[in-house]
Amino acid sequence: MMHSSRRDILKLIAGGTLAAGGAAAFAMPASAQEFVVTNKYQNFKRGKIDGLHPERRILNVTWEDMGRIKMRAADLVTNYPSLREGMIVDCNYFDHIDVLIARKSPQADAQAKTLIDKGAELTGIPGAREPIRMWSMSGMVTKATPDNGGLWLINASNGKPEEPSPNSGEVITMPQVQTAAGKAALATLKPGDIVTTVWTHQTAIAVKIIR
């Protein structure tokens, strides 16, 4: 599985092309008002905590087979105050999920803002009160591989909150596209297309302390 933290260090000059917008949306796997995260996107893995940021409920975990990822701990993680660096934990979590892949336009940008402001709803998870947060990135497509959900963009703007923003013109490996609508959108993309994308944050919903 690909992760957005894997940045291609290749820097390209995007020039004025990134400012050009398209007209129509490629795909919106959600209504104009909400996006629902279902249980089928849950992951279960064991790893070691190597960083905590309580003021933001951030949890950094290193998996043996996938490297290190940063997750937000949902309100369901009631034992977050008991977590410590160095602990081995079993995590139930959602990886990045593609919420919107659309040709860049004022309408797509407004749609992205609406989705981000609202957050994603968890369904089938008893007790969940807070929505899953989202982030956005727009830019020019350099490569799309529908068979494995791969997407690469020359970053024009945006990025994950609370992390250093990628340089404008940097080629970014986006998270793996998982939804059916997102995969259908990838099949229509070609290098040079300007897109707006929205993704959920990686979010833990349960953390069990092993030792």
mmCIF file of the C-alpha atoms, coordinates in Angstrom:
data_MODEL
# 
_entry.id   MODEL 
# 
loop_
_atom_site.group_PDB 
_atom_site.id 
_atom_site.type_symbol 
_atom_site.label_atom_id 
_atom_site.label_alt_id 
_atom_site.label_comp_id 
_atom_site.label_asym_id 
_atom_site.label_entity_id 
_atom_site.label_seq_id 
_atom_site.pdbx_PDB_ins_code 
_atom_site.Cartn_x 
_atom_site.Cartn_y 
_atom_site.Cartn_z 
_atom_site.occupancy 
_atom_site.B_iso_or_equiv 
_atom_site.pdbx_formal_charge 
_atom_site.auth_seq_id 
_atom_site.auth_comp_id 
_atom_site.auth_asym_id 
_atom_site.auth_atom_id 
_atom_site.pdbx_PDB_model_num 
ATOM 1   C CA . MET A 1 1   ? 0.000   0.000  0.000   1.00 0.00 ? 1   MET A CA 1 
ATOM 2   C CA . MET A 1 2   ? 1.277   3.418  -0.861  1.00 0.00 ? 2   MET A CA 1 
ATOM 3   C CA . HIS A 1 3   ? 1.381   6.300  1.638   1.00 0.00 ? 3   HIS A CA 1 
ATOM 4   C CA . SER A 1 4   ? 1.499   10.010 1.027   1.00 0.00 ? 4   SER A CA 1 
ATOM 5   C CA . SER A 1 5   ? 4.528   10.342 3.298   1.00 0.00 ? 5   SER A CA 1 
ATOM 6   C CA . ARG A 1 6   ? 6.585   8.737  0.522   1.00 0.00 ? 6   ARG A CA 1 
ATOM 7   C CA . ARG A 1 7   ? 7.495   11.799 -1.464  1.00 0.00 ? 7   ARG A CA 1 
ATOM 8   C CA . ASP A 1 8   ? 9.302   11.680 -4.698  1.00 0.00 ? 8   ASP A CA 1 
ATOM 9   C CA . ILE A 1 9   ? 12.125  14.171 -4.165  1.00 0.00 ? 9   ILE A CA 1 
ATOM 10  C CA . LEU A 1 10  ? 12.164  15.020 -7.860  1.00 0.00 ? 10  LEU A CA 1 
ATOM 11  C CA . LYS A 1 11  ? 11.307  18.712 -8.200  1.00 0.00 ? 11  LYS A CA 1 
ATOM 12  C CA . LEU A 1 12  ? 9.636   19.905 -11.381 1.00 0.00 ? 12  LEU A CA 1 
ATOM 13  C CA . ILE A 1 13  ? 8.755   23.401 -12.456 1.00 0.00 ? 13  ILE A CA 1 
ATOM 14  C CA . ALA A 1 14  ? 5.006   23.497 -12.779 1.00 0.00 ? 14  ALA A CA 1 
ATOM 15  C CA . GLY A 1 15  ? 4.918   27.037 -14.174 1.00 0.00 ? 15  GLY A CA 1 
ATOM 16  C CA . GLY A 1 16  ? 1.622   28.637 -14.970 1.00 0.00 ? 16  GLY A CA 1 
ATOM 17  C CA . THR A 1 17  ? 0.051   25.375 -16.106 1.00 0.00 ? 17  THR A CA 1 
ATOM 18  C CA . LEU A 1 18  ? -1.056  24.465 -12.604 1.00 0.00 ? 18  LEU A CA 1 
ATOM 19  C CA . ALA A 1 19  ? -3.279  27.508 -12.470 1.00 0.00 ? 19  ALA A CA 1 
ATOM 20  C CA . ALA A 1 20  ? -5.349  26.259 -15.372 1.00 0.00 ? 20  ALA A CA 1 
ATOM 21  C CA . GLY A 1 21  ? -8.548  24.545 -14.307 1.00 0.00 ? 21  GLY A CA 1 
ATOM 22  C CA . GLY A 1 22  ? -10.705 21.839 -15.821 1.00 0.00 ? 22  GLY A CA 1 
ATOM 23  C CA . ALA A 1 23  ? -14.428 21.891 -16.119 1.00 0.00 ? 23  ALA A CA 1 
ATOM 24  C CA . ALA A 1 24  ? -15.989 18.628 -14.990 1.00 0.00 ? 24  ALA A CA 1 
ATOM 25  C CA . ALA A 1 25  ? -15.584 16.431 -11.949 1.00 0.00 ? 25  ALA A CA 1 
ATOM 26  C CA . PHE A 1 26  ? -14.060 13.010 -12.510 1.00 0.00 ? 26  PHE A CA 1 
ATOM 27  C CA . ALA A 1 27  ? -15.628 11.307 -9.519  1.00 0.00 ? 27  ALA A CA 1 
ATOM 28  C CA . MET A 1 28  ? -17.306 12.018 -6.223  1.00 0.00 ? 28  MET A CA 1 
ATOM 29  C CA . PRO A 1 29  ? -17.798 8.841  -4.160  1.00 0.00 ? 29  PRO A CA 1 
ATOM 30  C CA . ALA A 1 30  ? -19.978 10.793 -1.736  1.00 0.00 ? 30  ALA A CA 1 
ATOM 31  C CA . SER A 1 31  ? -22.889 13.166 -1.818  1.00 0.00 ? 31  SER A CA 1 
ATOM 32  C CA . ALA A 1 32  ? -22.274 16.881 -1.986  1.00 0.00 ? 32  ALA A CA 1 
ATOM 33  C CA . GLN A 1 33  ? -22.793 17.117 1.751   1.00 0.00 ? 33  GLN A CA 1 
ATOM 34  C CA . GLU A 1 34  ? -21.217 14.074 3.412   1.00 0.00 ? 34  GLU A CA 1 
ATOM 35  C CA . PHE A 1 35  ? -18.891 11.111 3.153   1.00 0.00 ? 35  PHE A CA 1 
ATOM 36  C CA . VAL A 1 36  ? -19.420 7.923  5.136   1.00 0.00 ? 36  VAL A CA 1 
ATOM 37  C CA . VAL A 1 37  ? -16.548 5.617  6.142   1.00 0.00 ? 37  VAL A CA 1 
ATOM 38  C CA . THR A 1 38  ? -17.681 1.999  6.357   1.00 0.00 ? 38  THR A CA 1 
ATOM 39  C CA . ASN A 1 39  ? -16.191 -0.959 8.216   1.00 0.00 ? 39  ASN A CA 1 
ATOM 40  C CA . LYS A 1 40  ? -14.728 -2.477 5.071   1.00 0.00 ? 40  LYS A CA 1 
ATOM 41  C CA . TYR A 1 41  ? -11.903 0.066  5.210   1.00 0.00 ? 41  TYR A CA 1 
ATOM 42  C CA . GLN A 1 42  ? -10.774 -0.998 8.710   1.00 0.00 ? 42  GLN A CA 1 
ATOM 43  C CA . ASN A 1 43  ? -7.240  -2.310 9.225   1.00 0.00 ? 43  ASN A CA 1 
ATOM 44  C CA . PHE A 1 44  ? -5.875  -4.367 12.132  1.00 0.00 ? 44  PHE A CA 1 
ATOM 45  C CA . LYS A 1 45  ? -2.147  -4.344 12.849  1.00 0.00 ? 45  LYS A CA 1 
ATOM 46  C CA . ARG A 1 46  ? 0.364   -4.658 15.687  1.00 0.00 ? 46  ARG A CA 1 
ATOM 47  C CA . GLY A 1 47  ? 3.151   -2.116 16.039  1.00 0.00 ? 47  GLY A CA 1 
ATOM 48  C CA . LYS A 1 48  ? 5.319   -0.059 18.360  1.00 0.00 ? 48  LYS A CA 1 
ATOM 49  C CA . ILE A 1 49  ? 4.458   3.474  19.478  1.00 0.00 ? 49  ILE A CA 1 
ATOM 50  C CA . ASP A 1 50  ? 7.346   5.781  18.633  1.00 0.00 ? 50  ASP A CA 1 
ATOM 51  C CA . GLY A 1 51  ? 5.692   9.163  19.100  1.00 0.00 ? 51  GLY A CA 1 
ATOM 52  C CA . LEU A 1 52  ? 2.736   10.855 20.806  1.00 0.00 ? 52  LEU A CA 1 
ATOM 53  C CA . HIS A 1 53  ? 1.355   14.400 20.544  1.00 0.00 ? 53  HIS A CA 1 
ATOM 54  C CA . PRO A 1 54  ? -1.422  14.604 23.163  1.00 0.00 ? 54  PRO A CA 1 
ATOM 55  C CA . GLU A 1 55  ? -2.433  18.161 22.265  1.00 0.00 ? 55  GLU A CA 1 
ATOM 56  C CA . ARG A 1 56  ? -3.566  16.842 18.859  1.00 0.00 ? 56  ARG A CA 1 
ATOM 57  C CA . ARG A 1 57  ? -4.252  13.212 19.833  1.00 0.00 ? 57  ARG A CA 1 
ATOM 58  C CA . ILE A 1 58  ? -1.587  12.069 17.392  1.00 0.00 ? 58  ILE A CA 1 
ATOM 59  C CA . LEU A 1 59  ? -0.205  8.547  17.536  1.00 0.00 ? 59  LEU A CA 1 
ATOM 60  C CA . ASN A 1 60  ? 2.922   7.512  15.603  1.00 0.00 ? 60  ASN A CA 1 
ATOM 61  C CA . VAL A 1 61  ? 3.237   3.755  15.160  1.00 0.00 ? 61  VAL A CA 1 
ATOM 62  C CA . THR A 1 62  ? 5.892   1.688  13.393  1.00 0.00 ? 62  THR A CA 1 
ATOM 63  C CA . TRP A 1 63  ? 4.683   -1.519 11.753  1.00 0.00 ? 63  TRP A CA 1 
ATOM 64  C CA . GLU A 1 64  ? 7.187   -4.272 11.040  1.00 0.00 ? 64  GLU A CA 1 
ATOM 65  C CA . ASP A 1 65  ? 6.071   -4.619 7.426   1.00 0.00 ? 65  ASP A CA 1 
ATOM 66  C CA . MET A 1 66  ? 5.001   -1.072 6.504   1.00 0.00 ? 66  MET A CA 1 
ATOM 67  C CA . GLY A 1 67  ? 7.246   1.381  8.288   1.00 0.00 ? 67  GLY A CA 1 
ATOM 68  C CA . ARG A 1 68  ? 6.007   4.335  10.321  1.00 0.00 ? 68  ARG A CA 1 
ATOM 69  C CA . ILE A 1 69  ? 2.652   6.075  10.017  1.00 0.00 ? 69  ILE A CA 1 
ATOM 70  C CA . LYS A 1 70  ? 1.018   8.972  11.839  1.00 0.00 ? 70  LYS A CA 1 
ATOM 71  C CA . MET A 1 71  ? -2.594  8.551  12.952  1.00 0.00 ? 71  MET A CA 1 
ATOM 72  C CA . ARG A 1 72  ? -5.148  10.634 14.764  1.00 0.00 ? 72  ARG A CA 1 
ATOM 73  C CA . ALA A 1 73  ? -6.728  8.873  17.730  1.00 0.00 ? 73  ALA A CA 1 
ATOM 74  C CA . ALA A 1 74  ? -10.512 9.102  17.443  1.00 0.00 ? 74  ALA A CA 1 
ATOM 75  C CA . ASP A 1 75  ? -12.652 9.803  20.495  1.00 0.00 ? 75  ASP A CA 1 
ATOM 76  C CA . LEU A 1 76  ? -13.230 6.043  20.644  1.00 0.00 ? 76  LEU A CA 1 
ATOM 77  C CA . VAL A 1 77  ? -9.624  5.590  21.815  1.00 0.00 ? 77  VAL A CA 1 
ATOM 78  C CA . THR A 1 78  ? -10.515 6.239  25.451  1.00 0.00 ? 78  THR A CA 1 
ATOM 79  C CA . ASN A 1 79  ? -7.183  4.900  26.738  1.00 0.00 ? 79  ASN A CA 1 
ATOM 80  C CA . TYR A 1 80  ? -5.128  7.471  24.795  1.00 0.00 ? 80  TYR A CA 1 
ATOM 81  C CA . PRO A 1 81  ? -3.865  9.144  28.038  1.00 0.00 ? 81  PRO A CA 1 
ATOM 82  C CA . SER A 1 82  ? -2.397  5.771  29.106  1.00 0.00 ? 82  SER A CA 1 
ATOM 83  C CA . LEU A 1 83  ? -0.342  5.292  25.926  1.00 0.00 ? 83  LEU A CA 1 
ATOM 84  C CA . ARG A 1 84  ? 3.429   5.665  26.142  1.00 0.00 ? 84  ARG A CA 1 
ATOM 85  C CA . GLU A 1 85  ? 6.283   5.620  23.674  1.00 0.00 ? 85  GLU A CA 1 
ATOM 86  C CA . GLY A 1 86  ? 7.823   2.166  23.315  1.00 0.00 ? 86  GLY A CA 1 
ATOM 87  C CA . MET A 1 87  ? 4.573   0.278  23.957  1.00 0.00 ? 87  MET A CA 1 
ATOM 88  C CA . ILE A 1 88  ? 3.569   -2.585 21.675  1.00 0.00 ? 88  ILE A CA 1 
ATOM 89  C CA . VAL A 1 89  ? -0.069  -2.103 20.657  1.00 0.00 ? 89  VAL A CA 1 
ATOM 90  C CA . ASP A 1 90  ? -2.754  -3.655 18.483  1.00 0.00 ? 90  ASP A CA 1 
ATOM 91  C CA . CYS A 1 91  ? -4.508  -0.979 16.415  1.00 0.00 ? 91  CYS A CA 1 
ATOM 92  C CA . ASN A 1 92  ? -7.815  -0.863 14.633  1.00 0.00 ? 92  ASN A CA 1 
ATOM 93  C CA . TYR A 1 93  ? -7.496  2.014  12.194  1.00 0.00 ? 93  TYR A CA 1 
ATOM 94  C CA . PHE A 1 94  ? -8.606  3.497  8.911   1.00 0.00 ? 94  PHE A CA 1 
ATOM 95  C CA . ASP A 1 95  ? -5.963  4.362  6.358   1.00 0.00 ? 95  ASP A CA 1 
ATOM 96  C CA . HIS A 1 96  ? -6.295  7.348  4.025   1.00 0.00 ? 96  HIS A CA 1 
ATOM 97  C CA . ILE A 1 97  ? -9.499  7.015  2.003   1.00 0.00 ? 97  ILE A CA 1 
ATOM 98  C CA . ASP A 1 98  ? -10.097 8.928  -1.213  1.00 0.00 ? 98  ASP A CA 1 
ATOM 99  C CA . VAL A 1 99  ? -13.167 11.116 -0.799  1.00 0.00 ? 99  VAL A CA 1 
ATOM 100 C CA . LEU A 1 100 ? -13.003 13.319 -3.900  1.00 0.00 ? 100 LEU A CA 1 
ATOM 101 C CA . ILE A 1 101 ? -11.040 13.179 -7.161  1.00 0.00 ? 101 ILE A CA 1 
ATOM 102 C CA . ALA A 1 102 ? -12.276 15.906 -9.470  1.00 0.00 ? 102 ALA A CA 1 
ATOM 103 C CA . ARG A 1 103 ? -11.175 18.163 -12.267 1.00 0.00 ? 103 ARG A CA 1 
ATOM 104 C CA . LYS A 1 104 ? -10.128 21.437 -10.638 1.00 0.00 ? 104 LYS A CA 1 
ATOM 105 C CA . SER A 1 105 ? -12.839 24.083 -10.871 1.00 0.00 ? 105 SER A CA 1 
ATOM 106 C CA . PRO A 1 106 ? -14.580 26.549 -8.543  1.00 0.00 ? 106 PRO A CA 1 
ATOM 107 C CA . GLN A 1 107 ? -17.304 23.949 -8.026  1.00 0.00 ? 107 GLN A CA 1 
ATOM 108 C CA . ALA A 1 108 ? -14.820 21.196 -7.147  1.00 0.00 ? 108 ALA A CA 1 
ATOM 109 C CA . ASP A 1 109 ? -12.944 23.502 -4.769  1.00 0.00 ? 109 ASP A CA 1 
ATOM 110 C CA . ALA A 1 110 ? -16.221 24.423 -3.049  1.00 0.00 ? 110 ALA A CA 1 
ATOM 111 C CA . GLN A 1 111 ? -17.103 20.727 -2.800  1.00 0.00 ? 111 GLN A CA 1 
ATOM 112 C CA . ALA A 1 112 ? -13.720 19.995 -1.240  1.00 0.00 ? 112 ALA A CA 1 
ATOM 113 C CA . LYS A 1 113 ? -14.172 22.753 1.343   1.00 0.00 ? 113 LYS A CA 1 
ATOM 114 C CA . THR A 1 114 ? -17.652 21.495 2.267   1.00 0.00 ? 114 THR A CA 1 
ATOM 115 C CA . LEU A 1 115 ? -16.370 17.955 2.763   1.00 0.00 ? 115 LEU A CA 1 
ATOM 116 C CA . ILE A 1 116 ? -13.364 19.052 4.826   1.00 0.00 ? 116 ILE A CA 1 
ATOM 117 C CA . ASP A 1 117 ? -15.460 21.344 7.012   1.00 0.00 ? 117 ASP A CA 1 
ATOM 118 C CA . LYS A 1 118 ? -17.928 18.550 7.755   1.00 0.00 ? 118 LYS A CA 1 
ATOM 119 C CA . GLY A 1 119 ? -15.563 15.591 8.087   1.00 0.00 ? 119 GLY A CA 1 
ATOM 120 C CA . ALA A 1 120 ? -16.392 11.953 7.437   1.00 0.00 ? 120 ALA A CA 1 
ATOM 121 C CA . GLU A 1 121 ? -19.047 10.033 9.341   1.00 0.00 ? 121 GLU A CA 1 
ATOM 122 C CA . LEU A 1 122 ? -18.250 6.617  10.805  1.00 0.00 ? 122 LEU A CA 1 
ATOM 123 C CA . THR A 1 123 ? -20.944 4.032  10.284  1.00 0.00 ? 123 THR A CA 1 
ATOM 124 C CA . GLY A 1 124 ? -21.305 0.775  12.163  1.00 0.00 ? 124 GLY A CA 1 
ATOM 125 C CA . ILE A 1 125 ? -18.919 1.958  14.907  1.00 0.00 ? 125 ILE A CA 1 
ATOM 126 C CA . PRO A 1 126 ? -20.878 2.283  18.190  1.00 0.00 ? 126 PRO A CA 1 
ATOM 127 C CA . GLY A 1 127 ? -20.004 5.296  20.305  1.00 0.00 ? 127 GLY A CA 1 
ATOM 128 C CA . ALA A 1 128 ? -18.272 7.362  17.628  1.00 0.00 ? 128 ALA A CA 1 
ATOM 129 C CA . ARG A 1 129 ? -19.134 11.032 18.091  1.00 0.00 ? 129 ARG A CA 1 
ATOM 130 C CA . GLU A 1 130 ? -16.430 12.999 16.288  1.00 0.00 ? 130 GLU A CA 1 
ATOM 131 C CA . PRO A 1 131 ? -16.091 12.916 12.493  1.00 0.00 ? 131 PRO A CA 1 
ATOM 132 C CA . ILE A 1 132 ? -12.920 11.734 10.812  1.00 0.00 ? 132 ILE A CA 1 
ATOM 133 C CA . ARG A 1 133 ? -10.978 14.745 9.590   1.00 0.00 ? 133 ARG A CA 1 
ATOM 134 C CA . MET A 1 134 ? -9.942  15.292 6.002   1.00 0.00 ? 134 MET A CA 1 
ATOM 135 C CA . TRP A 1 135 ? -7.219  17.049 4.016   1.00 0.00 ? 135 TRP A CA 1 
ATOM 136 C CA . SER A 1 136 ? -6.873  18.187 0.426   1.00 0.00 ? 136 SER A CA 1 
ATOM 137 C CA . MET A 1 137 ? -4.256  18.489 -2.288  1.00 0.00 ? 137 MET A CA 1 
ATOM 138 C CA . SER A 1 138 ? -4.583  19.810 -5.820  1.00 0.00 ? 138 SER A CA 1 
ATOM 139 C CA . GLY A 1 139 ? -2.161  19.687 -8.710  1.00 0.00 ? 139 GLY A CA 1 
ATOM 140 C CA . MET A 1 140 ? -1.208  18.305 -12.096 1.00 0.00 ? 140 MET A CA 1 
ATOM 141 C CA . VAL A 1 141 ? -1.328  14.579 -12.741 1.00 0.00 ? 141 VAL A CA 1 
ATOM 142 C CA . THR A 1 142 ? 2.016   13.101 -13.752 1.00 0.00 ? 142 THR A CA 1 
ATOM 143 C CA . LYS A 1 143 ? 0.970   9.463  -13.584 1.00 0.00 ? 143 LYS A CA 1 
ATOM 144 C CA . ALA A 1 144 ? -2.090  7.360  -12.740 1.00 0.00 ? 144 ALA A CA 1 
ATOM 145 C CA . THR A 1 145 ? -2.164  3.554  -12.422 1.00 0.00 ? 145 THR A CA 1 
ATOM 146 C CA . PRO A 1 146 ? -5.777  2.393  -12.009 1.00 0.00 ? 146 PRO A CA 1 
ATOM 147 C CA . ASP A 1 147 ? -4.792  -1.262 -11.558 1.00 0.00 ? 147 ASP A CA 1 
ATOM 148 C CA . ASN A 1 148 ? -3.218  -0.579 -8.172  1.00 0.00 ? 148 ASN A CA 1 
ATOM 149 C CA . GLY A 1 149 ? -4.810  2.751  -7.226  1.00 0.00 ? 149 GLY A CA 1 
ATOM 150 C CA . GLY A 1 150 ? -1.689  4.839  -7.847  1.00 0.00 ? 150 GLY A CA 1 
ATOM 151 C CA . LEU A 1 151 ? -1.765  8.607  -8.346  1.00 0.00 ? 151 LEU A CA 1 
ATOM 152 C CA . TRP A 1 152 ? 1.094   11.121 -8.598  1.00 0.00 ? 152 TRP A CA 1 
ATOM 153 C CA . LEU A 1 153 ? 0.582   14.887 -8.594  1.00 0.00 ? 153 LEU A CA 1 
ATOM 154 C CA . ILE A 1 154 ? 2.774   17.935 -9.058  1.00 0.00 ? 154 ILE A CA 1 
ATOM 155 C CA . ASN A 1 155 ? 1.695   19.768 -5.925  1.00 0.00 ? 155 ASN A CA 1 
ATOM 156 C CA . ALA A 1 156 ? 0.055   23.135 -6.524  1.00 0.00 ? 156 ALA A CA 1 
ATOM 157 C CA . SER A 1 157 ? -1.238  23.867 -3.019  1.00 0.00 ? 157 SER A CA 1 
ATOM 158 C CA . ASN A 1 158 ? -2.672  22.422 0.165   1.00 0.00 ? 158 ASN A CA 1 
ATOM 159 C CA . GLY A 1 159 ? -1.375  19.384 2.001   1.00 0.00 ? 159 GLY A CA 1 
ATOM 160 C CA . LYS A 1 160 ? -1.898  17.804 5.383   1.00 0.00 ? 160 LYS A CA 1 
ATOM 161 C CA . PRO A 1 161 ? -2.541  20.205 8.250   1.00 0.00 ? 161 PRO A CA 1 
ATOM 162 C CA . GLU A 1 162 ? 0.023   20.265 11.052  1.00 0.00 ? 162 GLU A CA 1 
ATOM 163 C CA . GLU A 1 163 ? 2.748   18.948 8.755   1.00 0.00 ? 163 GLU A CA 1 
ATOM 164 C CA . PRO A 1 164 ? 5.276   20.864 6.662   1.00 0.00 ? 164 PRO A CA 1 
ATOM 165 C CA . SER A 1 165 ? 3.651   21.777 3.365   1.00 0.00 ? 165 SER A CA 1 
ATOM 166 C CA . PRO A 1 166 ? 5.200   20.168 0.301   1.00 0.00 ? 166 PRO A CA 1 
ATOM 167 C CA . ASN A 1 167 ? 6.981   22.586 -1.986  1.00 0.00 ? 167 ASN A CA 1 
ATOM 168 C CA . SER A 1 168 ? 4.916   23.852 -4.877  1.00 0.00 ? 168 SER A CA 1 
ATOM 169 C CA . GLY A 1 169 ? 6.081   21.902 -7.905  1.00 0.00 ? 169 GLY A CA 1 
ATOM 170 C CA . GLU A 1 170 ? 7.124   18.833 -5.904  1.00 0.00 ? 170 GLU A CA 1 
ATOM 171 C CA . VAL A 1 171 ? 5.943   15.466 -7.231  1.00 0.00 ? 171 VAL A CA 1 
ATOM 172 C CA . ILE A 1 172 ? 3.848   13.804 -4.514  1.00 0.00 ? 172 ILE A CA 1 
ATOM 173 C CA . THR A 1 173 ? 2.940   10.126 -4.318  1.00 0.00 ? 173 THR A CA 1 
ATOM 174 C CA . MET A 1 174 ? -0.661  10.239 -3.154  1.00 0.00 ? 174 MET A CA 1 
ATOM 175 C CA . PRO A 1 175 ? -2.231  7.608  -0.885  1.00 0.00 ? 175 PRO A CA 1 
ATOM 176 C CA . GLN A 1 176 ? -3.577  4.505  -2.569  1.00 0.00 ? 176 GLN A CA 1 
ATOM 177 C CA . VAL A 1 177 ? -7.006  5.078  -4.089  1.00 0.00 ? 177 VAL A CA 1 
ATOM 178 C CA . GLN A 1 178 ? -9.438  2.575  -2.531  1.00 0.00 ? 178 GLN A CA 1 
ATOM 179 C CA . THR A 1 179 ? -13.017 3.503  -3.411  1.00 0.00 ? 179 THR A CA 1 
ATOM 180 C CA . ALA A 1 180 ? -14.781 2.240  -6.519  1.00 0.00 ? 180 ALA A CA 1 
ATOM 181 C CA . ALA A 1 181 ? -15.535 5.793  -7.633  1.00 0.00 ? 181 ALA A CA 1 
ATOM 182 C CA . GLY A 1 182 ? -11.927 6.814  -7.093  1.00 0.00 ? 182 GLY A CA 1 
ATOM 183 C CA . LYS A 1 183 ? -10.614 3.888  -9.125  1.00 0.00 ? 183 LYS A CA 1 
ATOM 184 C CA . ALA A 1 184 ? -13.055 4.711  -11.912 1.00 0.00 ? 184 ALA A CA 1 
ATOM 185 C CA . ALA A 1 185 ? -11.760 8.278  -11.855 1.00 0.00 ? 185 ALA A CA 1 
ATOM 186 C CA . LEU A 1 186 ? -8.153  7.112  -12.159 1.00 0.00 ? 186 LEU A CA 1 
ATOM 187 C CA . ALA A 1 187 ? -9.025  5.286  -15.370 1.00 0.00 ? 187 ALA A CA 1 
ATOM 188 C CA . THR A 1 188 ? -9.988  8.624  -16.940 1.00 0.00 ? 188 THR A CA 1 
ATOM 189 C CA . LEU A 1 189 ? -6.882  10.551 -15.880 1.00 0.00 ? 189 LEU A CA 1 
ATOM 190 C CA . LYS A 1 190 ? -3.913  11.354 -18.044 1.00 0.00 ? 190 LYS A CA 1 
ATOM 191 C CA . PRO A 1 191 ? -0.714  13.307 -17.455 1.00 0.00 ? 191 PRO A CA 1 
ATOM 192 C CA . GLY A 1 192 ? -1.396  17.035 -17.527 1.00 0.00 ? 192 GLY A CA 1 
ATOM 193 C CA . ASP A 1 193 ? -4.894  16.883 -16.022 1.00 0.00 ? 193 ASP A CA 1 
ATOM 194 C CA . ILE A 1 194 ? -5.419  19.348 -13.158 1.00 0.00 ? 194 ILE A CA 1 
ATOM 195 C CA . VAL A 1 195 ? -7.286  17.801 -10.253 1.00 0.00 ? 195 VAL A CA 1 
ATOM 196 C CA . THR A 1 196 ? -8.526  18.537 -6.752  1.00 0.00 ? 196 THR A CA 1 
ATOM 197 C CA . THR A 1 197 ? -8.383  15.646 -4.292  1.00 0.00 ? 197 THR A CA 1 
ATOM 198 C CA . VAL A 1 198 ? -9.704  15.126 -0.762  1.00 0.00 ? 198 VAL A CA 1 
ATOM 199 C CA . TRP A 1 199 ? -8.668  12.331 1.616   1.00 0.00 ? 199 TRP A CA 1 
ATOM 200 C CA . THR A 1 200 ? -9.440  11.227 5.155   1.00 0.00 ? 200 THR A CA 1 
ATOM 201 C CA . HIS A 1 201 ? -6.691  11.275 7.751   1.00 0.00 ? 201 HIS A CA 1 
ATOM 202 C CA . GLN A 1 202 ? -5.305  7.966  8.968   1.00 0.00 ? 202 GLN A CA 1 
ATOM 203 C CA . THR A 1 203 ? -7.395  7.453  12.099  1.00 0.00 ? 203 THR A CA 1 
ATOM 204 C CA . ALA A 1 204 ? -7.162  4.931  14.957  1.00 0.00 ? 204 ALA A CA 1 
ATOM 205 C CA . ILE A 1 205 ? -10.462 3.840  16.485  1.00 0.00 ? 205 ILE A CA 1 
ATOM 206 C CA . ALA A 1 206 ? -9.096  1.313  19.008  1.00 0.00 ? 206 ALA A CA 1 
ATOM 207 C CA . VAL A 1 207 ? -5.644  0.807  20.539  1.00 0.00 ? 207 VAL A CA 1 
ATOM 208 C CA . LYS A 1 208 ? -5.050  -2.237 22.750  1.00 0.00 ? 208 LYS A CA 1 
ATOM 209 C CA . ILE A 1 209 ? -1.891  -2.237 24.876  1.00 0.00 ? 209 ILE A CA 1 
ATOM 210 C CA . ILE A 1 210 ? -0.020  -5.529 24.579  1.00 0.00 ? 210 ILE A CA 1 
ATOM 211 C CA . ARG A 1 211 ? 3.044   -4.659 26.647  1.00 0.00 ? 211 ARG A CA 1 
# 
